Short mmCIF file of C-alpha atoms and ligand atoms in Angstrom, two decimals:
data_model
loop_
_atom_site.label_atom_id
_atom_site.label_comp_id
_atom_site.label_asym_id
_atom_site.label_seq_id
_atom_site.Cartn_x
_atom_site.Cartn_y
_atom_site.Cartn_z
CA MET X 1469 -42.87 14.35 53.67
CA ASP X 1470 -40.56 13.84 50.70
CA THR X 1471 -39.31 17.20 49.48
CA SER X 1472 -39.01 17.80 45.74
CA THR X 1473 -35.37 17.35 44.82
CA VAL X 1474 -33.37 18.38 41.78
CA VAL X 1475 -30.03 16.62 41.34
CA ILE X 1476 -27.15 18.53 39.75
CA LEU X 1477 -24.38 16.40 38.32
CA ASP X 1478 -21.14 18.34 38.54
CA PHE X 1479 -18.80 18.15 35.58
CA GLY X 1480 -16.39 20.59 37.24
CA SER X 1481 -17.71 24.04 36.31
CA GLN X 1482 -16.78 26.91 38.60
CA TYR X 1483 -20.52 27.80 38.53
CA THR X 1484 -22.01 24.47 39.63
CA GLN X 1485 -22.68 25.53 43.22
CA LEU X 1486 -24.51 28.57 41.89
CA ILE X 1487 -27.04 26.34 40.12
CA ALA X 1488 -27.95 24.77 43.46
CA ARG X 1489 -28.15 28.14 45.19
CA ARG X 1490 -30.44 29.59 42.54
CA ILE X 1491 -32.80 26.61 42.65
CA ARG X 1492 -32.96 26.73 46.42
CA GLU X 1493 -34.18 30.31 46.10
CA PHE X 1494 -37.42 28.79 44.78
CA ASN X 1495 -37.60 26.74 48.01
CA VAL X 1496 -36.76 23.63 46.02
CA PHE X 1497 -34.08 21.33 47.45
CA SER X 1498 -31.14 20.73 45.13
CA VAL X 1499 -28.10 18.55 45.59
CA VAL X 1500 -24.75 18.69 43.83
CA LEU X 1501 -23.18 15.30 43.17
CA PRO X 1502 -19.93 14.59 41.35
CA CYS X 1503 -20.71 13.38 37.82
CA THR X 1504 -19.00 10.11 38.62
CA VAL X 1505 -21.60 8.96 41.19
CA SER X 1506 -23.47 5.75 40.60
CA LEU X 1507 -26.90 5.95 39.07
CA ASP X 1508 -28.26 4.21 42.14
CA ARG X 1509 -27.22 7.14 44.28
CA VAL X 1510 -29.06 9.50 42.00
CA LYS X 1511 -32.14 7.28 41.95
CA ALA X 1512 -32.11 6.96 45.74
CA LEU X 1513 -32.82 10.69 45.95
CA ASN X 1514 -35.93 10.24 43.85
CA PRO X 1515 -35.20 13.42 41.90
CA LYS X 1516 -37.89 15.33 40.03
CA GLY X 1517 -35.26 16.37 37.51
CA VAL X 1518 -31.53 16.24 36.79
CA ILE X 1519 -29.26 19.06 35.65
CA LEU X 1520 -25.96 18.34 33.92
CA SER X 1521 -23.58 21.16 34.78
CA GLY X 1522 -20.93 22.89 32.73
CA GLY X 1523 -17.29 21.86 32.95
CA PRO X 1524 -13.82 22.68 31.69
CA SER X 1525 -13.28 19.51 29.62
CA SER X 1526 -14.31 18.58 26.10
CA VAL X 1527 -16.58 15.56 25.68
CA TYR X 1528 -14.28 14.09 23.04
CA ASP X 1529 -11.20 14.28 25.34
CA ALA X 1530 -9.81 10.96 26.49
CA ASP X 1531 -9.96 12.17 30.10
CA ALA X 1532 -13.45 13.71 29.88
CA PRO X 1533 -15.29 13.21 33.23
CA ALA X 1534 -16.58 9.69 33.34
CA ALA X 1535 -20.29 10.07 34.00
CA ASP X 1536 -22.59 7.14 33.34
CA PRO X 1537 -24.45 7.95 30.08
CA ALA X 1538 -27.37 5.88 31.44
CA VAL X 1539 -28.30 9.05 33.34
CA LEU X 1540 -29.75 10.20 30.02
CA ALA X 1541 -32.33 7.41 30.22
CA LEU X 1542 -33.34 8.02 33.82
CA GLY X 1543 -36.86 8.98 32.82
CA VAL X 1544 -36.97 12.35 34.61
CA PRO X 1545 -36.64 15.73 32.87
CA LEU X 1546 -33.04 16.66 32.09
CA LEU X 1547 -31.44 20.06 31.61
CA GLY X 1548 -27.94 20.28 30.13
CA ILE X 1549 -25.91 23.43 30.66
CA CYS X 1550 -22.88 24.10 28.43
CA TYR X 1551 -20.76 20.93 28.88
CA GLY X 1552 -24.04 19.25 29.90
CA LEU X 1553 -25.42 20.09 26.44
CA HIS X 1554 -22.33 18.61 24.80
CA PHE X 1555 -22.61 15.52 26.99
CA MET X 1556 -26.18 14.93 25.80
CA VAL X 1557 -25.32 15.50 22.16
CA HIS X 1558 -22.19 13.34 22.26
CA HIS X 1559 -23.80 10.37 24.00
CA LEU X 1560 -27.05 10.42 22.04
CA GLY X 1561 -25.45 10.21 18.60
CA GLY X 1562 -24.75 13.86 17.65
CA LYS X 1563 -21.38 15.50 17.06
CA VAL X 1564 -19.39 18.01 19.15
CA VAL X 1565 -16.16 19.59 17.91
CA ALA X 1566 -13.69 22.27 18.98
CA SER X 1567 -15.08 25.59 17.78
CA ASP X 1568 -13.57 28.35 15.69
CA HIS X 1569 -16.03 30.66 17.47
CA ARG X 1570 -15.20 30.39 21.13
CA GLU X 1571 -17.60 32.49 23.18
CA TYR X 1572 -16.65 33.94 26.57
CA GLY X 1573 -18.64 36.58 28.40
CA HIS X 1574 -21.75 38.52 27.43
CA ALA X 1575 -23.72 37.43 24.38
CA GLU X 1576 -27.15 37.86 22.85
CA VAL X 1577 -29.27 34.86 22.10
CA GLU X 1578 -32.36 34.68 19.86
CA ILE X 1579 -35.05 32.20 20.80
CA THR X 1580 -36.03 30.51 17.53
CA ALA X 1581 -38.60 27.94 18.64
CA GLU X 1582 -41.38 27.72 21.21
CA SER X 1583 -40.05 25.66 24.09
CA GLU X 1584 -41.39 24.98 27.59
CA LEU X 1585 -37.99 26.04 28.90
CA PHE X 1586 -38.31 29.54 27.44
CA ARG X 1587 -41.99 30.12 28.29
CA GLY X 1588 -42.62 33.75 29.27
CA LEU X 1589 -39.11 34.88 28.29
CA PRO X 1590 -38.44 37.66 25.75
CA ARG X 1591 -37.29 36.54 22.29
CA THR X 1592 -33.86 38.04 22.82
CA LEU X 1593 -31.90 37.01 25.89
CA GLU X 1594 -28.78 38.56 27.38
CA VAL X 1595 -26.66 35.65 28.49
CA TRP X 1596 -23.27 34.61 29.83
CA MET X 1597 -21.29 32.23 27.62
CA SER X 1598 -18.14 30.32 28.42
CA HIS X 1599 -17.35 27.55 25.95
CA GLY X 1600 -14.83 26.50 23.34
CA ASP X 1601 -16.74 23.61 21.74
CA GLU X 1602 -19.71 23.59 19.42
CA THR X 1603 -22.36 21.19 18.26
CA LEU X 1604 -22.11 20.19 14.61
CA ALA X 1605 -24.89 17.63 14.43
CA LEU X 1606 -27.86 17.05 16.70
CA PRO X 1607 -28.94 13.62 17.89
CA GLU X 1608 -32.13 12.30 16.34
CA GLY X 1609 -35.29 13.81 17.78
CA PHE X 1610 -33.58 17.05 18.89
CA ARG X 1611 -34.26 20.48 17.40
CA ARG X 1612 -32.61 23.87 17.65
CA THR X 1613 -34.41 26.31 19.96
CA ALA X 1614 -32.00 29.24 20.29
CA GLU X 1615 -29.03 30.76 18.45
CA SER X 1616 -26.30 33.22 19.29
CA ALA X 1617 -24.55 35.26 16.58
CA ASN X 1618 -21.90 32.56 16.28
CA ALA X 1619 -23.38 29.29 17.39
CA LEU X 1620 -26.21 27.13 18.56
CA ALA X 1621 -27.48 28.27 21.97
CA GLY X 1622 -30.37 25.93 22.82
CA ILE X 1623 -31.78 22.54 21.88
CA ASP X 1624 -34.52 20.23 23.09
CA ASP X 1625 -36.29 16.96 22.57
CA GLU X 1626 -39.57 17.52 24.38
CA SER X 1627 -40.79 13.98 23.74
CA ARG X 1628 -37.79 12.60 25.64
CA ARG X 1629 -38.07 15.44 28.23
CA MET X 1630 -34.59 16.81 27.51
CA TRP X 1631 -33.58 20.45 27.28
CA ALA X 1632 -30.17 22.05 26.98
CA VAL X 1633 -28.61 25.48 26.67
CA GLN X 1634 -25.12 26.51 25.69
CA PHE X 1635 -25.11 29.54 28.02
CA HIS X 1636 -25.10 29.67 31.83
CA PRO X 1637 -28.54 30.53 33.28
CA GLU X 1638 -27.13 30.30 36.84
CA VAL X 1639 -24.77 33.26 36.37
CA ALA X 1640 -26.23 36.65 37.30
CA HIS X 1641 -25.12 38.11 33.94
CA THR X 1642 -27.76 35.95 32.25
CA ARG X 1643 -30.62 38.29 32.95
CA GLN X 1644 -33.50 35.85 32.56
CA GLY X 1645 -31.58 32.91 34.04
CA MET X 1646 -33.75 32.61 37.14
CA GLU X 1647 -36.95 32.48 35.04
CA LEU X 1648 -35.42 29.79 32.86
CA LEU X 1649 -34.38 27.67 35.84
CA LYS X 1650 -37.78 28.22 37.38
CA ASN X 1651 -39.51 27.03 34.20
CA PHE X 1652 -37.40 23.89 34.36
CA CYS X 1653 -37.86 23.14 38.06
CA MET X 1654 -41.45 24.17 38.63
CA ASP X 1655 -43.22 23.69 35.29
CA ILE X 1656 -41.23 20.98 33.58
CA CYS X 1657 -40.19 18.91 36.62
CA GLY X 1658 -43.30 19.79 38.64
CA CYS X 1659 -41.37 20.55 41.84
CA GLU X 1660 -43.23 21.90 44.86
CA ALA X 1661 -41.77 24.86 46.74
CA ASP X 1662 -41.59 22.74 49.86
CA TRP X 1663 -38.00 23.16 51.04
CA THR X 1664 -38.68 26.05 53.41
CA PRO X 1665 -36.75 27.17 56.51
CA GLU X 1666 -39.56 25.85 58.73
CA HIS X 1667 -39.37 22.50 57.00
CA PHE X 1668 -35.60 22.40 57.37
CA ILE X 1669 -35.75 23.29 61.06
CA GLN X 1670 -38.46 20.77 61.81
CA THR X 1671 -36.81 17.86 59.99
CA THR X 1672 -33.35 18.65 61.34
CA VAL X 1673 -34.59 18.85 64.92
CA GLU X 1674 -36.42 15.53 64.50
CA ARG X 1675 -33.38 13.89 62.95
CA VAL X 1676 -30.98 15.10 65.64
CA ARG X 1677 -33.38 14.01 68.36
CA ALA X 1678 -33.60 10.52 66.87
CA GLN X 1679 -29.82 10.34 66.33
CA VAL X 1680 -28.77 11.41 69.79
CA GLY X 1681 -31.48 9.54 71.67
CA ASP X 1682 -30.81 10.19 75.35
CA GLY X 1683 -27.09 10.81 74.78
CA HIS X 1684 -25.17 14.04 75.15
CA ALA X 1685 -23.49 16.35 72.69
CA ILE X 1686 -20.73 18.93 72.84
CA CYS X 1687 -20.18 21.81 70.46
CA GLY X 1688 -17.30 24.23 69.95
CA LEU X 1689 -18.67 27.77 69.77
CA SER X 1690 -16.74 30.52 68.05
CA GLY X 1691 -19.37 33.21 68.41
CA GLY X 1692 -19.76 33.23 64.62
CA VAL X 1693 -22.88 32.45 62.63
CA ASP X 1694 -22.28 28.81 61.72
CA SER X 1695 -21.39 27.35 65.09
CA SER X 1696 -24.11 29.41 66.82
CA VAL X 1697 -26.87 28.31 64.43
CA ALA X 1698 -25.68 24.70 64.65
CA ALA X 1699 -25.76 24.89 68.45
CA VAL X 1700 -29.22 26.46 68.59
CA LEU X 1701 -30.63 23.82 66.23
CA VAL X 1702 -29.18 20.98 68.28
CA ALA X 1703 -30.31 22.59 71.52
CA ARG X 1704 -33.85 22.70 70.09
CA ALA X 1705 -33.61 18.95 69.71
CA ILE X 1706 -31.91 17.89 72.96
CA GLY X 1707 -32.08 20.93 75.26
CA ASP X 1708 -29.43 21.14 77.94
CA ARG X 1709 -27.94 17.81 77.00
CA LEU X 1710 -25.91 19.98 74.64
CA THR X 1711 -22.85 21.58 76.22
CA CYS X 1712 -21.10 24.30 74.25
CA ILE X 1713 -17.42 25.06 74.72
CA PHE X 1714 -16.21 28.58 74.06
CA VAL X 1715 -12.47 29.18 74.26
CA ASN X 1716 -10.70 32.49 74.72
CA ASN X 1717 -7.62 32.03 72.55
CA GLY X 1718 -6.17 35.40 73.54
CA VAL X 1719 -6.71 36.85 70.06
CA LEU X 1720 -10.43 37.59 70.16
CA ARG X 1721 -11.80 41.06 69.54
CA LYS X 1722 -12.41 43.69 72.21
CA ASP X 1723 -14.71 42.37 74.97
CA GLU X 1724 -15.65 39.42 72.77
CA PHE X 1725 -15.04 36.72 75.36
CA ALA X 1726 -17.52 38.29 77.78
CA LYS X 1727 -20.05 39.44 75.17
CA VAL X 1728 -20.35 36.10 73.39
CA GLN X 1729 -20.93 34.31 76.71
CA THR X 1730 -23.72 36.71 77.63
CA THR X 1731 -25.43 36.41 74.24
CA MET X 1732 -25.16 32.66 74.10
CA ARG X 1733 -26.44 32.11 77.61
CA GLU X 1734 -28.95 34.89 78.04
CA GLN X 1735 -30.32 35.38 74.55
CA LEU X 1736 -29.95 31.90 73.13
CA GLY X 1737 -30.36 29.92 76.33
CA LEU X 1738 -27.34 27.74 75.57
CA ASN X 1739 -25.43 25.77 78.13
CA VAL X 1740 -21.93 27.28 77.75
CA VAL X 1741 -18.63 26.31 79.34
CA ALA X 1742 -16.23 29.22 78.82
CA VAL X 1743 -12.50 28.47 78.96
CA ASP X 1744 -10.18 31.43 79.44
CA ALA X 1745 -6.99 30.09 77.87
CA GLY X 1746 -5.71 33.43 76.54
CA GLU X 1747 -2.40 33.31 78.37
CA ARG X 1748 -1.78 29.73 77.35
CA PHE X 1749 -2.12 30.69 73.67
CA LEU X 1750 -0.04 33.86 73.96
CA THR X 1751 2.75 31.92 75.64
CA LYS X 1752 2.79 29.48 72.74
CA LEU X 1753 2.74 32.33 70.25
CA ALA X 1754 5.77 34.10 71.76
CA GLY X 1755 8.45 34.60 69.13
CA VAL X 1756 6.31 33.19 66.28
CA THR X 1757 6.20 35.47 63.23
CA ASP X 1758 5.44 33.19 60.29
CA PRO X 1759 1.72 33.33 59.40
CA GLU X 1760 1.30 29.62 58.72
CA ARG X 1761 3.18 28.79 61.90
CA LYS X 1762 0.82 31.06 63.86
CA ARG X 1763 -2.15 29.20 62.41
CA LYS X 1764 -0.60 25.85 63.35
CA VAL X 1765 0.20 26.96 66.89
CA ILE X 1766 -3.30 28.29 67.43
CA GLY X 1767 -4.90 25.29 65.75
CA ASN X 1768 -2.94 22.78 67.82
CA GLU X 1769 -3.45 24.64 71.04
CA PHE X 1770 -7.13 24.95 70.33
CA ILE X 1771 -7.45 21.23 69.86
CA ALA X 1772 -5.52 20.61 73.08
CA VAL X 1773 -7.73 22.97 75.11
CA PHE X 1774 -10.90 21.73 73.47
CA ASP X 1775 -9.93 18.10 74.03
CA ASP X 1776 -9.22 18.65 77.73
CA GLU X 1777 -12.54 20.32 78.20
CA ALA X 1778 -14.45 17.81 76.08
CA LYS X 1779 -12.91 14.92 78.03
CA ARG X 1780 -13.99 16.47 81.29
CA ILE X 1781 -17.53 16.88 80.02
CA VAL X 1782 -17.69 13.38 78.54
CA ASP X 1783 -16.39 11.88 81.82
CA HIS X 1784 -19.02 13.85 83.64
CA PHE X 1785 -21.78 12.40 81.40
CA ALA X 1786 -20.43 8.93 81.86
CA ALA X 1787 -20.46 9.32 85.63
CA GLY X 1788 -24.11 10.33 85.60
CA ASP X 1789 -27.05 8.16 84.76
CA ALA X 1790 -27.00 9.13 81.10
CA LYS X 1791 -25.69 6.73 78.50
CA ASP X 1792 -22.05 7.45 77.77
CA VAL X 1793 -22.80 8.16 74.14
CA ALA X 1794 -21.30 11.48 73.15
CA TRP X 1795 -21.68 13.50 70.00
CA LEU X 1796 -19.73 16.38 68.59
CA VAL X 1797 -21.62 19.12 66.76
CA GLN X 1798 -19.81 20.74 63.86
CA GLY X 1799 -20.93 23.65 61.72
CA THR X 1800 -19.76 22.13 58.42
CA LEU X 1801 -21.41 23.85 55.46
CA TYR X 1802 -22.45 22.52 52.07
CA PRO X 1803 -19.60 24.10 50.07
CA ASP X 1804 -17.12 22.07 52.22
CA VAL X 1805 -19.12 18.92 51.56
CA ILE X 1806 -19.20 19.55 47.81
CA GLU X 1807 -15.54 20.49 47.80
CA SER X 1808 -14.43 17.33 49.57
CA SER X 1809 -16.25 15.10 47.07
CA SER X 1810 -15.62 17.24 43.99
CA VAL X 1811 -14.35 15.77 40.73
CA HIS X 1812 -11.21 17.86 41.21
CA GLY X 1813 -10.67 16.90 44.84
CA PRO X 1814 -10.11 19.53 47.52
CA SER X 1815 -8.84 22.75 45.99
CA HIS X 1816 -5.31 23.97 46.39
CA THR X 1817 -4.70 25.49 49.80
CA ILE X 1818 -3.41 29.04 49.81
CA LYS X 1819 -3.86 29.53 53.55
CA SER X 1820 -4.47 26.64 55.90
CA HIS X 1821 -7.84 27.56 57.39
CA HIS X 1822 -8.95 25.77 60.48
CA ASN X 1823 -12.33 25.94 62.06
CA VAL X 1824 -13.66 25.50 65.54
CA GLY X 1825 -13.46 22.06 67.05
CA GLY X 1826 -11.04 19.44 65.94
CA LEU X 1827 -12.36 15.95 66.45
CA PRO X 1828 -11.00 14.47 69.67
CA GLU X 1829 -10.36 11.05 68.18
CA ASP X 1830 -9.65 8.90 71.18
CA MET X 1831 -13.01 9.85 72.69
CA LYS X 1832 -14.79 8.28 69.74
CA LEU X 1833 -17.26 11.11 69.48
CA LYS X 1834 -19.76 10.79 66.69
CA LEU X 1835 -20.39 13.75 64.43
CA ILE X 1836 -23.57 15.75 64.06
CA GLU X 1837 -23.41 18.24 61.20
CA PRO X 1838 -26.81 19.92 61.10
CA LEU X 1839 -25.77 22.50 58.48
CA ARG X 1840 -24.07 20.23 55.99
CA ASP X 1841 -26.83 20.78 53.41
CA LEU X 1842 -26.76 24.57 53.65
CA PHE X 1843 -25.00 27.46 51.97
CA LYS X 1844 -23.92 30.41 54.13
CA ASP X 1845 -26.85 32.64 53.18
CA GLU X 1846 -29.22 29.78 54.01
CA VAL X 1847 -27.62 29.41 57.45
CA ARG X 1848 -28.42 33.08 58.08
CA ARG X 1849 -32.00 32.53 56.95
CA ILE X 1850 -32.39 29.55 59.29
CA GLY X 1851 -30.85 31.57 62.13
CA ARG X 1852 -33.39 34.33 61.58
CA ASP X 1853 -36.22 31.80 61.58
CA LEU X 1854 -34.88 30.33 64.81
CA GLY X 1855 -35.34 33.81 66.29
CA MET X 1856 -31.63 34.45 66.79
CA PRO X 1857 -30.59 38.10 67.26
CA ALA X 1858 -29.38 40.05 64.20
CA GLU X 1859 -26.18 40.78 66.11
CA ILE X 1860 -25.17 37.15 65.60
CA ILE X 1861 -26.81 36.42 62.26
CA GLU X 1862 -25.33 39.47 60.55
CA ARG X 1863 -21.85 39.12 61.99
CA GLN X 1864 -19.05 39.50 59.54
CA PRO X 1865 -16.78 36.46 59.21
CA PHE X 1866 -13.86 36.37 61.64
CA PRO X 1867 -10.94 34.01 61.09
CA GLY X 1868 -10.28 31.14 63.51
CA PRO X 1869 -6.75 32.42 64.29
CA GLY X 1870 -8.37 35.77 65.10
CA LEU X 1871 -6.27 38.88 65.55
CA ALA X 1872 -3.08 36.81 65.31
CA VAL X 1873 -3.26 37.00 61.51
CA ARG X 1874 -3.92 40.75 61.72
CA ILE X 1875 -0.85 41.50 63.82
CA LEU X 1876 2.06 41.29 61.45
CA GLY X 1877 5.08 39.87 63.16
CA GLU X 1878 5.04 38.61 66.72
CA VAL X 1879 1.78 38.52 68.66
CA THR X 1880 2.14 40.01 72.14
CA ALA X 1881 -0.46 40.92 74.75
CA GLU X 1882 0.33 44.59 74.26
CA ARG X 1883 -0.16 44.40 70.50
CA VAL X 1884 -3.39 42.46 70.87
CA ALA X 1885 -4.73 45.14 73.20
CA MET X 1886 -3.71 47.89 70.77
CA LEU X 1887 -5.33 46.18 67.80
CA GLN X 1888 -8.49 45.40 69.76
CA GLU X 1889 -8.98 49.11 70.38
CA ALA X 1890 -8.31 50.11 66.77
CA ASP X 1891 -10.51 47.32 65.44
CA ALA X 1892 -13.39 48.28 67.73
CA ILE X 1893 -13.24 51.83 66.36
CA VAL X 1894 -13.33 50.61 62.75
CA VAL X 1895 -16.36 48.41 63.41
CA ASP X 1896 -18.10 51.11 65.42
CA GLU X 1897 -17.71 53.75 62.69
CA ILE X 1898 -18.71 51.30 59.94
CA LYS X 1899 -21.85 50.42 61.90
CA LYS X 1900 -22.65 54.08 62.55
CA ALA X 1901 -22.43 54.76 58.82
CA GLY X 1902 -24.87 51.88 58.16
CA LEU X 1903 -22.24 49.96 56.19
CA TYR X 1904 -21.63 46.95 58.42
CA ARG X 1905 -23.92 44.64 56.46
CA LYS X 1906 -22.97 46.11 53.08
CA VAL X 1907 -19.34 45.12 53.36
CA TRP X 1908 -18.18 41.53 53.70
CA GLN X 1909 -15.53 42.32 56.31
CA SER X 1910 -14.15 45.52 57.84
CA PHE X 1911 -11.31 45.50 60.33
CA ALA X 1912 -7.95 46.88 61.38
CA VAL X 1913 -4.51 45.37 60.88
CA LEU X 1914 -1.50 46.27 63.04
CA LEU X 1915 1.62 46.82 60.98
CA PRO X 1916 5.14 46.36 62.30
CA VAL X 1917 6.10 49.76 60.92
CA LYS X 1918 6.97 52.79 62.99
CA SER X 1919 6.75 56.28 61.64
CA VAL X 1920 7.13 59.82 62.87
CA GLY X 1921 4.15 61.94 63.77
CA VAL X 1922 3.32 65.02 65.76
CA MET X 1923 0.76 65.29 68.54
CA GLY X 1924 0.29 68.63 70.21
CA ASP X 1925 3.85 69.89 70.29
CA GLN X 1926 5.28 66.45 70.73
CA ARG X 1927 7.08 64.37 68.16
CA THR X 1928 5.74 60.80 68.15
CA TYR X 1929 7.32 57.65 66.83
CA ALA X 1930 4.73 54.89 66.86
CA ASN X 1931 2.99 52.06 65.01
CA ALA X 1932 0.97 52.22 61.82
CA CYS X 1933 -2.41 50.61 61.44
CA CYS X 1934 -4.15 49.61 58.25
CA VAL X 1935 -7.91 49.70 57.73
CA ARG X 1936 -9.26 46.95 55.49
CA ALA X 1937 -12.83 46.79 54.18
CA VAL X 1938 -13.89 44.53 51.34
CA GLU X 1939 -17.00 43.64 49.41
CA SER X 1940 -17.45 40.00 48.50
CA GLU X 1941 -20.06 37.28 47.89
CA ASP X 1942 -18.23 34.40 49.46
CA GLY X 1943 -14.70 35.46 50.43
CA MET X 1944 -13.21 33.70 47.40
CA THR X 1945 -12.83 36.94 45.48
CA ALA X 1946 -13.20 40.42 46.91
CA ASP X 1947 -13.07 44.10 45.96
CA TRP X 1948 -11.76 46.74 48.30
CA ALA X 1949 -14.73 48.78 49.49
CA PRO X 1950 -14.91 52.44 48.42
CA LEU X 1951 -15.69 53.71 51.94
CA PRO X 1952 -16.87 57.32 52.03
CA TYR X 1953 -14.09 59.79 52.91
CA GLU X 1954 -16.02 60.98 55.98
CA VAL X 1955 -16.04 57.44 57.37
CA LEU X 1956 -12.32 57.04 56.72
CA ARG X 1957 -11.70 60.43 58.28
CA ALA X 1958 -13.65 59.52 61.43
CA ILE X 1959 -11.88 56.16 61.74
CA SER X 1960 -8.46 57.67 61.25
CA SER X 1961 -8.81 60.56 63.65
CA ARG X 1962 -10.37 58.39 66.34
CA ILE X 1963 -7.69 55.70 66.12
CA VAL X 1964 -4.83 58.19 66.29
CA SER X 1965 -6.33 60.09 69.19
CA GLU X 1966 -7.80 57.16 71.15
CA VAL X 1967 -5.35 54.30 70.68
CA ARG X 1968 -2.02 54.73 72.43
CA GLY X 1969 0.80 53.41 70.28
CA ILE X 1970 -0.71 54.13 66.86
CA ASN X 1971 0.04 57.42 65.13
CA ARG X 1972 -0.70 56.65 61.48
CA VAL X 1973 -3.63 55.05 59.64
CA VAL X 1974 -3.59 53.82 56.04
CA TYR X 1975 -6.32 52.29 53.87
CA ASP X 1976 -5.79 49.07 51.93
CA ILE X 1977 -6.90 49.37 48.28
CA THR X 1978 -5.97 45.88 47.14
CA SER X 1979 -8.59 43.50 45.76
CA LYS X 1980 -8.53 39.70 45.91
CA PRO X 1981 -6.96 38.43 43.75
CA PRO X 1982 -4.15 39.43 43.66
CA GLY X 1983 -4.25 40.25 47.40
CA THR X 1984 -5.99 38.16 50.04
CA ILE X 1985 -8.53 39.56 52.48
CA GLU X 1986 -6.42 39.00 55.58
CA TRP X 1987 -2.85 40.29 55.62
CA GLU X 1988 -1.45 36.97 56.72
P1 XMP S 30 -8.19 35.28 52.67
O1 XMP S 30 -7.32 36.05 53.59
O2 XMP S 30 -7.69 33.89 52.38
O3 XMP S 30 -9.56 35.07 53.47
O4 XMP S 30 -8.56 36.03 51.42
C1 XMP S 30 -10.75 34.56 52.94
C2 XMP S 30 -11.74 34.44 54.08
O5 XMP S 30 -11.30 33.44 54.99
C3 XMP S 30 -11.07 34.01 56.29
N1 XMP S 30 -9.84 33.40 56.82
C4 XMP S 30 -9.83 32.42 57.72
N2 XMP S 30 -10.84 31.81 58.39
N3 XMP S 30 -9.26 30.49 59.52
C5 XMP S 30 -10.53 30.84 59.30
O6 XMP S 30 -11.44 30.29 59.94
C6 XMP S 30 -8.18 31.04 58.90
O7 XMP S 30 -7.04 30.68 59.13
C7 XMP S 30 -8.50 32.07 57.96
N4 XMP S 30 -7.75 32.84 57.13
C8 XMP S 30 -8.58 33.65 56.45
C9 XMP S 30 -10.95 35.50 56.07
O8 XMP S 30 -11.30 36.23 57.23
C10 XMP S 30 -11.88 35.71 54.90
O9 XMP S 30 -13.23 35.80 55.32
#
């Protein structure tokens, strides 16, 4: 079955991914492509409609993104958003100029003409604007359909099946944005709501089965959502010809090494090889205090351990009667795919993140990336539909370098043990208060600061620990979470009385930006 697809051409707006996410909420598949792709690539997807995104440039700039204007004659319905509107106007014979009335933020828009795009919407819309250009003259055949106090807000040419708005329907501040996008996708483009979790699971399992044939695959498990869902999907396709590798890097959370193994084997039925390399990592980390250096050490060591193990497994396959074809499963997500092909190129790195499983190159493993079309919230939805336990699906993100980036200064076994205890208390109290799923992350950080305290009649001189809890949509920006005082009180008194070596607890009230979520 061919699923209905809407193609989004990305002109570089910070909101482009949101357009795809919103459309997928209608169970319609949508793909983001850089605006520079060839028309053939767009046509190959057989789209029901095309959306031209917003973007930071001006259409009259010499370095305006070089999209092929022939996209405007593709013959499927088109929706232009902000820069997309300007692109249509500019290339179809109208005029766009820099505006004296730049609009940023909330605005009110009056609908001034009946249009299929606005069907069922109130006459006044609350919208989100973000533009510095305006349209002076419309191309022939177009008419004005909406106005803001300062400028034109909507146009269309229904005979050519083109619609455009100056505001951003994909941003939550545009209250009727979802209805507008739905009108476009379902009514105008005639999409079916056929991109469902069941459909995704079925087609992915079939594809993986066909890809791998009677070969074998290996997968690095971190215990987090992405690698677990990827592993379960692949295991559905090839059963125990998938071997998962789970490495203890010495900086996991309390009891995590044992717990993840039990869940993966007993609840998910995965074939797991667990490698206890904790000491090996801690030895390499001795004396390392620089955060980026810690990441590098852990990243390199991980690849070394993973490679050793993968080689052993691959040799084992080759010795058996199976074909010596080996595959590596990776939990790459759609935002990484979009990012790596974006018009801007990969974004500036503030912290060098590394994920599970480097690619052991000399083994010539081929990649399977079953989640490369999905956003994080969609991975959770698929996990739920695969019957995976909430304990895994709802897990808060945990960085690859683990507790090492939450122990400021040198990482030692003693400090890891101390932080594991404090962290377990934070998570336990947050869960008890029913807040675990409401916050994006909640954890403890061990500070290299000693202060004086008093316990019983004894003076203490011990470490400080910081509690960090943030609310976020995607980890890119975050607000510190206003945890109830009672929860903070419980966390603080438990840590000080239960964790030897910590006598003071502080709460981090820094948002991102200007802070980051992790301390290192
Ligand atoms: P920051 O600290 O950059 O974190 O605001 C944003 C999100 O990324 C996670 N994080 C990492 N994840 N390897 C990872 O796999 C890393 O090195 C790393 N550093 C930060 C962090 O937990 C948060 O969710």
